[in-house]
XYZ file of C-alpha atoms in Angstrom:
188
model
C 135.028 -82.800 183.095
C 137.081 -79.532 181.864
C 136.960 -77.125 184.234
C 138.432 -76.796 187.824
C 135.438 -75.892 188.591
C 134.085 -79.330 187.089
C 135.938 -81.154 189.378
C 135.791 -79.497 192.480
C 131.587 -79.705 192.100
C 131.036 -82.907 190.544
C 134.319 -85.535 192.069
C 133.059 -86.992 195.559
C 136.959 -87.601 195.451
C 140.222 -87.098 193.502
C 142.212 -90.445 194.421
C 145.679 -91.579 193.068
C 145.276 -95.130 191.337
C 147.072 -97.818 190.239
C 145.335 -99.943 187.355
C 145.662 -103.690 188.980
C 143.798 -105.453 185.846
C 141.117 -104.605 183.045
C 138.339 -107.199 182.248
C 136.132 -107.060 179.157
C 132.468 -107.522 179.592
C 130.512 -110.137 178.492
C 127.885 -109.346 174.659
C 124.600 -110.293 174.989
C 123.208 -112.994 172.748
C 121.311 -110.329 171.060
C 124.132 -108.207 170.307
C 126.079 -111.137 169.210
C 123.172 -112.309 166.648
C 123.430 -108.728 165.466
C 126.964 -108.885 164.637
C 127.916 -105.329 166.416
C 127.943 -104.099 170.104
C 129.579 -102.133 172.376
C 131.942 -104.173 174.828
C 131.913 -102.112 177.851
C 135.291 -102.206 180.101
C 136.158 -102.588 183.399
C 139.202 -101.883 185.545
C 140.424 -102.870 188.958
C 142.439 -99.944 190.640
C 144.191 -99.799 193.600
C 143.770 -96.617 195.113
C 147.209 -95.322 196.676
C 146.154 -92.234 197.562
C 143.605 -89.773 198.553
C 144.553 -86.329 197.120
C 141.330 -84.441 197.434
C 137.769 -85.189 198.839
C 134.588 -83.207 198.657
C 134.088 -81.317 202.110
C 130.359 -81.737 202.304
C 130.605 -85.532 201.885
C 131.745 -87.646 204.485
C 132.496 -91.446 203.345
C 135.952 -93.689 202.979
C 136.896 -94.679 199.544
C 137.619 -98.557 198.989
C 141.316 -99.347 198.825
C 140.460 -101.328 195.643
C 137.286 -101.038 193.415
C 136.391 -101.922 189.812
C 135.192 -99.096 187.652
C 133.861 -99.206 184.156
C 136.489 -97.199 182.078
C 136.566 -97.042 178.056
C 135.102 -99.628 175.830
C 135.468 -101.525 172.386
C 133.779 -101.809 169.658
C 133.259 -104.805 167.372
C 130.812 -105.460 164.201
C 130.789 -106.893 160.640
C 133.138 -104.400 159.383
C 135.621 -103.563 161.994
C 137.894 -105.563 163.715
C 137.573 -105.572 167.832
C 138.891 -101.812 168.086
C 139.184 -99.550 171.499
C 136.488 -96.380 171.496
C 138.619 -93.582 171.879
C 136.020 -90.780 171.569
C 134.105 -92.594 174.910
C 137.341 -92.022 176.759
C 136.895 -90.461 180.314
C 140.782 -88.464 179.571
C 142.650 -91.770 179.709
C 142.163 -95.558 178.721
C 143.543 -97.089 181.983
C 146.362 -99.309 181.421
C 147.091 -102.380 183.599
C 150.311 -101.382 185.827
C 149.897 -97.683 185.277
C 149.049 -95.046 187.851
C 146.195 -92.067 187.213
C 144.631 -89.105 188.754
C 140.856 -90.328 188.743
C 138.235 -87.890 189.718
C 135.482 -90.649 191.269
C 131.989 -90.268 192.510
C 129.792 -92.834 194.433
C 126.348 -92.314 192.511
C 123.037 -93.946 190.703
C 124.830 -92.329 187.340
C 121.293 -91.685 186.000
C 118.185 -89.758 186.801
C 117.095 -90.786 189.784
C 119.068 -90.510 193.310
C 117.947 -93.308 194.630
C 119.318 -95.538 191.718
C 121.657 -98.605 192.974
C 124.615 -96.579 193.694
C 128.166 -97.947 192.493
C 131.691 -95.809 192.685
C 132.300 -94.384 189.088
C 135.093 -92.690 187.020
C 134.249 -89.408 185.746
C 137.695 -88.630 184.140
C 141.451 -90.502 184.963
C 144.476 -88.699 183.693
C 147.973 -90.297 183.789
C 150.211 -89.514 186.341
C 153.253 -92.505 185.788
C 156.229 -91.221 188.066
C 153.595 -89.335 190.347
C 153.282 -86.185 187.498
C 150.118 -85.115 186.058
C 151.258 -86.186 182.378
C 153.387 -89.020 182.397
C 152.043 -91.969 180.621
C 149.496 -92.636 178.710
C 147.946 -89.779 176.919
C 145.439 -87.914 177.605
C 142.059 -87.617 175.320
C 138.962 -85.732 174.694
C 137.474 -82.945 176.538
C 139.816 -83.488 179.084
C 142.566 -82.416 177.243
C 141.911 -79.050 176.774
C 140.406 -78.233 180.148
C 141.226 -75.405 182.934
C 142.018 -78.361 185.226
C 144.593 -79.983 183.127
C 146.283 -76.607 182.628
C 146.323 -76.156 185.837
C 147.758 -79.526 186.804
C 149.744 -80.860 183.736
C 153.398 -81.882 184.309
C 153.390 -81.282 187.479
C 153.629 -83.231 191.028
C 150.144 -84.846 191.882
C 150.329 -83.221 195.019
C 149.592 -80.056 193.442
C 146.177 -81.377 192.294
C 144.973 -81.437 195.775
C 146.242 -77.555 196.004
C 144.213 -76.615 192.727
C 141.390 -78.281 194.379
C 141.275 -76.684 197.571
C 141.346 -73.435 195.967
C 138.584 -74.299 194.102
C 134.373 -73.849 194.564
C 132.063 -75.648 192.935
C 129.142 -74.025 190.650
C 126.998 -71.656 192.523
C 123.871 -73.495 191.626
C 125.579 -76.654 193.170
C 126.411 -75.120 196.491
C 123.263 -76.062 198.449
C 123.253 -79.548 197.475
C 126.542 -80.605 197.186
C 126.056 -83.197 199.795
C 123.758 -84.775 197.738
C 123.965 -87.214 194.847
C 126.352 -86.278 191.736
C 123.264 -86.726 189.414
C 121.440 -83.728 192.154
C 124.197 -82.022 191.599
C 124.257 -82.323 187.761
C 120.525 -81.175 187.645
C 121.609 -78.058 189.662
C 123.903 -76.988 187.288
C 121.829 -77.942 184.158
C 118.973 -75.925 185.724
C 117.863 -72.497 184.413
């Protein structure tokens, strides 16, 4: 997620966390035999603050969920290592507050897939500025909405959003799944 308009058509909400704890998933016997894997990450967040919600969806965020965020890495010839290039803009670290854009969604193909809350992108905000902390990563980094935000008060995200419309092929279904929403966008 890059753009503004990134987040204001594919976030079901922009939410002020705190990370409460991070727990590593378990390796499969398989992957283990194998000698490599990917670990797969999960963090508990408190959420302190709704700064922004999508207007055509109408449901209450948790107070706390856990979210998969970041992973590791570990095989014959590497050392357990963090997988900074599968970053979602920040790692998440325990006692640390972020901007996280969130969606509630199947995250695949289908719309009717189990639906779980997910991170689509978390950018530090220690001190309540866009910034502070941590730093941030990947395509994140260099989007419109970081420029837009960066070193300044998180309550200035939820102006930048409000100004904001999502992708004109998303319009008609924004009430509808993120992976719907996706498609729309991805469509010729």
């Amino acid at each position: 997620m890059e753009s503004v308009q990134d987040w204001a058509t594919f976030a079901d909400d922009v939410v002020l966390v705190r990370v409460l704890s991070e727990e590593k998933m378990a390796v499969s016997e398989e992957e283990r035999a194998a000698g490599e894997s990917y670990i797969p990450r999960t963090i508990t967040v408190e959420v302190r603050r709704t700064l922004w919600s999508q207007p055509a969806i109408d449901r209450a965020v948790p107070l706390t969920m856990t979210l998969e965020q970041g992973a590791w890495l570990f095989g014959r010839d590497r050392p357990e290592r963090r997988v900074l290039a599968d970053l979602k803009g920040s790692w998440g670290q325990v006692g640390h507050d972020y901007v996280a854009a969130i969606a509630y969604s199947g995250f695949g193909p289908a719309e009717s897939a189990k639906k779980k809350w997910g991170v689509l992108t978390m950018l530090p905000a220690d001190g309540g500025v866009v910034g502070n902390g941590e730093a941030i990563v990947g395509d994140a980094l260099t989007g419109s909405f970081v420029s837009a935000v960066k070193d300044a008060e998180v309550s200035n995200v939820t102006k930048v959003l409000a100004a904001a419309s999502p992708y004109p092929k998303a319009v008609k279904v924004m009430d509808r799944d993120l992976s719907v929403r996706a498609s729309s966008v991805n469509s010729e």
